[in-house]
PDB file of C-alpha atoms in Angstrom:
ATOM      1  CA  MET A  16     -10.881  23.838-126.765  1.00 71.00           C
ATOM      2  CA  SER A  17     -10.378  26.678-129.244  1.00 83.00           C
ATOM      3  CA  LEU A  18      -8.086  29.609-128.605  1.00 87.00           C
ATOM      4  CA  ALA A  19     -11.060  31.987-128.575  1.00 89.00           C
ATOM      5  CA  VAL A  20     -12.823  29.942-125.894  1.00 91.00           C
ATOM      6  CA  LYS A  21      -9.652  29.631-123.809  1.00 91.00           C
ATOM      7  CA  LEU A  22      -9.119  33.392-123.838  1.00 93.00           C
ATOM      8  CA  ARG A  23     -12.758  34.090-123.013  1.00 94.00           C
ATOM      9  CA  ASN A  24     -12.642  31.627-120.098  1.00 94.00           C
ATOM     10  CA  LEU A  25      -9.410  33.135-118.784  1.00 94.00           C
ATOM     11  CA  ARG A  26     -10.955  36.614-118.851  1.00 94.00           C
ATOM     12  CA  ASP A  27     -14.193  35.408-117.236  1.00 93.00           C
ATOM     13  CA  ASN A  28     -12.248  33.629-114.481  1.00 92.00           C
ATOM     14  CA  GLN A  29     -10.623  36.944-113.583  1.00 93.00           C
ATOM     15  CA  ASN A  30     -14.013  38.729-113.695  1.00 93.00           C
ATOM     16  CA  TRP A  31     -12.563  41.267-116.114  1.00 93.00           C
ATOM     17  CA  SER A  32     -14.586  43.055-118.756  1.00 93.00           C
ATOM     18  CA  GLN A  33     -13.334  43.163-122.320  1.00 93.00           C
ATOM     19  CA  LYS A  34     -12.630  46.854-121.768  1.00 93.00           C
ATOM     20  CA  THR A  35     -10.445  46.117-118.729  1.00 93.00           C
ATOM     21  CA  LEU A  36      -8.480  43.443-120.585  1.00 94.00           C
ATOM     22  CA  ALA A  37      -8.129  45.715-123.611  1.00 93.00           C
ATOM     23  CA  LYS A  38      -6.542  48.418-121.454  1.00 93.00           C
ATOM     24  CA  MET A  39      -4.145  45.908-119.919  1.00 93.00           C
ATOM     25  CA  MET A  40      -3.193  44.607-123.360  1.00 92.00           C
ATOM     26  CA  ASN A  41      -3.048  48.065-124.959  1.00 92.00           C
ATOM     27  CA  LEU A  42      -5.618  46.958-127.545  1.00 92.00           C
ATOM     28  CA  HIS A  43      -9.033  48.236-128.537  1.00 94.00           C
ATOM     29  CA  ARG A  44     -11.986  46.530-126.846  1.00 93.00           C
ATOM     30  CA  SER A  45     -13.401  45.480-130.214  1.00 93.00           C
ATOM     31  CA  LYS A  46     -10.153  43.629-130.970  1.00 94.00           C
ATOM     32  CA  ILE A  47     -10.626  41.585-127.774  1.00 94.00           C
ATOM     33  CA  SER A  48     -14.175  40.835-128.891  1.00 94.00           C
ATOM     34  CA  ARG A  49     -13.043  39.725-132.361  1.00 93.00           C
ATOM     35  CA  ILE A  50     -10.386  37.474-130.813  1.00 92.00           C
ATOM     36  CA  GLU A  51     -12.867  35.922-128.366  1.00 92.00           C
ATOM     37  CA  THR A  52     -15.388  35.232-131.123  1.00 91.00           C
ATOM     38  CA  GLY A  53     -12.737  33.680-133.348  1.00 87.00           C
ATOM     39  CA  LYS A  54     -13.040  36.328-136.062  1.00 88.00           C
ATOM     40  CA  VAL A  55      -9.391  37.286-135.557  1.00 88.00           C
ATOM     41  CA  ILE A  56      -6.495  35.025-134.684  1.00 87.00           C
ATOM     42  CA  PRO A  57      -3.921  36.923-132.646  1.00 88.00           C
ATOM     43  CA  ASP A  58      -0.270  36.823-133.616  1.00 87.00           C
ATOM     44  CA  TYR A  59       2.395  35.153-131.509  1.00 85.00           C
ATOM     45  CA  GLN A  60       3.460  38.355-129.735  1.00 89.00           C
ATOM     46  CA  THR A  61      -0.120  39.080-128.704  1.00 91.00           C
ATOM     47  CA  LEU A  62      -0.474  35.559-127.302  1.00 89.00           C
ATOM     48  CA  VAL A  63       2.696  36.031-125.274  1.00 90.00           C
ATOM     49  CA  LYS A  64       1.222  39.279-123.911  1.00 92.00           C
ATOM     50  CA  PHE A  65      -2.037  37.447-123.046  1.00 93.00           C
ATOM     51  CA  ALA A  66       0.007  34.824-121.182  1.00 91.00           C
ATOM     52  CA  GLU A  67       1.825  37.552-119.234  1.00 92.00           C
ATOM     53  CA  VAL A  68      -1.417  39.334-118.331  1.00 92.00           C
ATOM     54  CA  PHE A  69      -3.140  36.118-117.231  1.00 93.00           C
ATOM     55  CA  LYS A  70       0.058  34.814-115.563  1.00 93.00           C
ATOM     56  CA  ILE A  71      -0.045  31.502-117.401  1.00 92.00           C
ATOM     57  CA  GLU A  72       2.411  29.521-119.507  1.00 90.00           C
ATOM     58  CA  LYS A  73       2.461  30.794-123.089  1.00 87.00           C
ATOM     59  CA  ASP A  74       2.456  27.201-124.379  1.00 87.00           C
ATOM     60  CA  TYR A  75      -1.148  26.846-123.180  1.00 86.00           C
ATOM     61  CA  LEU A  76      -2.164  29.414-125.793  1.00 84.00           C
ATOM     62  CA  VAL A  77       0.523  28.862-128.426  1.00 80.00           C
ATOM     63  CA  MET A  78      -0.503  25.191-128.876  1.00 80.00           C
ATOM     64  CA  GLU A  79      -3.920  26.354-130.041  1.00 72.00           C
ATOM     65  CA  LEU A  80      -2.381  28.910-132.394  1.00 69.00           C
ATOM     66  CA  GLU A  81      -0.205  26.217-133.977  1.00 66.00           C
ATOM     67  CA  GLN A  82      -3.206  23.916-134.431  1.00 66.00           C
ATOM     68  CA  GLN A  83      -5.240  26.693-136.056  1.00 63.00           C
ATOM     69  CA  ASN A  84      -2.332  27.609-138.353  1.00 59.00           C
ATOM     70  CA  ARG A  85      -2.109  24.006-139.599  1.00 55.00           C
ATOM     71  CA  LYS A  86      -5.565  24.292-141.162  1.00 51.00           C
ATOM     72  CA  PRO A  87      -5.508  27.480-143.253  1.00 48.00           C
ATOM     73  CA  ASP A  88      -8.930  28.348-144.685  1.00 49.00           C
ATOM     74  CA  LYS A  89      -7.741  31.208-146.855  1.00 49.00           C
ATOM     75  CA  LYS A  90      -4.832  31.687-149.188  1.00 50.00           C
ATOM     76  CA  GLY A  91      -2.397  34.395-148.178  1.00 50.00           C
ATOM     77  CA  TYR A  92       1.108  35.228-147.162  1.00 51.00           C
ATOM     78  CA  ILE A  93       2.719  33.706-144.132  1.00 52.00           C
ATOM     79  CA  ALA A  94       5.582  35.670-142.634  1.00 52.00           C
ATOM     80  CA  LYS A  95       8.711  33.609-142.141  1.00 49.00           C
ATOM     81  CA  GLU A  96      11.565  34.288-139.761  1.00 49.00           C
ATOM     82  CA  SER A  97      13.938  34.580-142.708  1.00 51.00           C
ATOM     83  CA  LEU A  98      12.333  36.566-145.491  1.00 54.00           C
ATOM     84  CA  GLU A  99      13.597  35.707-148.942  1.00 69.00           C
ATOM     85  CA  ASP A 100      11.732  38.384-150.905  1.00 73.00           C
ATOM     86  CA  PRO A 101      13.735  41.648-150.761  1.00 81.00           C
ATOM     87  CA  GLU A 102      10.533  43.718-150.862  1.00 82.00           C
ATOM     88  CA  LEU A 103       9.185  41.872-147.817  1.00 80.00           C
ATOM     89  CA  VAL A 104      12.483  42.540-146.045  1.00 82.00           C
ATOM     90  CA  MET A 105      12.102  46.273-146.770  1.00 85.00           C
ATOM     91  CA  ILE A 106       8.498  46.218-145.559  1.00 86.00           C
ATOM     92  CA  SER A 107       9.513  44.393-142.403  1.00 84.00           C
ATOM     93  CA  GLN A 108      12.260  46.947-141.717  1.00 86.00           C
ATOM     94  CA  LEU A 109       9.831  49.817-142.273  1.00 88.00           C
ATOM     95  CA  LEU A 110       7.319  48.312-139.849  1.00 86.00           C
ATOM     96  CA  GLU A 111      10.048  47.919-137.221  1.00 86.00           C
ATOM     97  CA  LYS A 112      11.058  51.565-137.617  1.00 88.00           C
ATOM     98  CA  GLU A 113       7.477  52.881-137.723  1.00 87.00           C
ATOM     99  CA  PRO A 114       5.351  51.102-135.069  1.00 84.00           C
ATOM    100  CA  GLU A 115       2.425  53.478-135.675  1.00 88.00           C
ATOM    101  CA  LEU A 116       2.319  52.378-139.314  1.00 88.00           C
ATOM    102  CA  LYS A 117       2.091  48.775-138.166  1.00 86.00           C
ATOM    103  CA  LYS A 118      -0.886  49.589-135.918  1.00 86.00           C
ATOM    104  CA  ILE A 119      -2.625  51.501-138.709  1.00 87.00           C
ATOM    105  CA  LEU A 120      -2.071  48.685-141.202  1.00 88.00           C
ATOM    106  CA  ILE A 121      -3.564  46.200-138.757  1.00 86.00           C
ATOM    107  CA  GLU A 122      -6.608  48.442-138.347  1.00 87.00           C
ATOM    108  CA  LEU A 123      -6.804  48.761-142.135  1.00 88.00           C
ATOM    109  CA  HIS A 124      -6.708  44.976-142.448  1.00 87.00           C
ATOM    110  CA  LEU A 125      -9.565  44.610-139.947  1.00 87.00           C
ATOM    111  CA  MET A 126     -11.825  47.084-141.756  1.00 85.00           C
ATOM    112  CA  ALA A 127     -14.764  46.082-143.899  1.00 88.00           C
ATOM    113  CA  PRO A 128     -13.634  45.475-147.508  1.00 89.00           C
ATOM    114  CA  ARG A 129     -15.231  48.616-148.983  1.00 92.00           C
ATOM    115  CA  ARG A 130     -13.847  50.881-146.286  1.00 90.00           C
ATOM    116  CA  ARG A 131     -10.419  49.235-146.605  1.00 90.00           C
ATOM    117  CA  ALA A 132     -10.493  49.803-150.385  1.00 91.00           C
ATOM    118  CA  PHE A 133     -11.434  53.459-149.830  1.00 93.00           C
ATOM    119  CA  TYR A 134      -8.508  54.115-147.489  1.00 91.00           C
ATOM    120  CA  THR A 135      -6.117  52.104-149.648  1.00 91.00           C
ATOM    121  CA  ASP A 136      -7.037  54.291-152.628  1.00 91.00           C
ATOM    122  CA  ILE A 137      -6.344  57.418-150.559  1.00 91.00           C
ATOM    123  CA  ILE A 138      -2.912  56.113-149.521  1.00 89.00           C
ATOM    124  CA  VAL A 139      -1.980  55.097-153.074  1.00 88.00           C
ATOM    125  CA  SER A 140      -3.152  58.441-154.498  1.00 89.00           C
ATOM    126  CA  THR A 141      -1.192  60.400-151.888  1.00 87.00           C
ATOM    127  CA  ILE A 142       2.004  58.491-152.642  1.00 85.00           C
ATOM    128  CA  LYS A 143       1.545  58.953-156.400  1.00 86.00           C
ATOM    129  CA  VAL A 144       1.076  62.701-155.931  1.00 84.00           C
ATOM    130  CA  ASN A 145       4.260  62.784-153.856  1.00 81.00           C
ATOM    131  CA  GLU A 146       6.156  60.961-156.623  1.00 81.00           C
ATOM    132  CA  ARG A 147       4.994  63.497-159.231  1.00 80.00           C
ATOM    133  CA  HIS A 148       5.425  66.563-157.031  1.00 76.00           C
ATOM    134  CA  PRO A 149       8.011  65.796-154.337  1.00 72.00           C
ATOM    135  CA  ASP A 150       8.615  69.485-153.619  1.00 72.00           C
ATOM    136  CA  LYS A 151       4.954  70.151-152.698  1.00 64.00           C
ATOM    137  CA  MET A 152       4.551  67.646-149.888  1.00 57.00           C
TER     138      MET A 152
END
């Protein structure tokens, strides 16, 4: 059974709406929907939170995550516990210090490609302006 189906069944068994579960998880309702339809695979920490909310063993959900991670469909970066790239270490430290930035970057990642490109351009332009005119920002 897929992770998406397991999570949907767990929610249905509790007679909770996606909105109710989203509030309990401190997520947006649409994120719950994307997870339950398999469009988004939640990270490990989110699965642990699901296990806490549903009062189940985390291994029940983590097993599915591990199976899905064995069959990557897309190329990309996989975060490791020990980062070797110094830039990734700096990014990781920044995300730990700025939790709001982490949330915003996740939302940016989930956006449609054109909208994501639009906002990425705005961010890059703002940073470049700051580099040229640090006293004006």
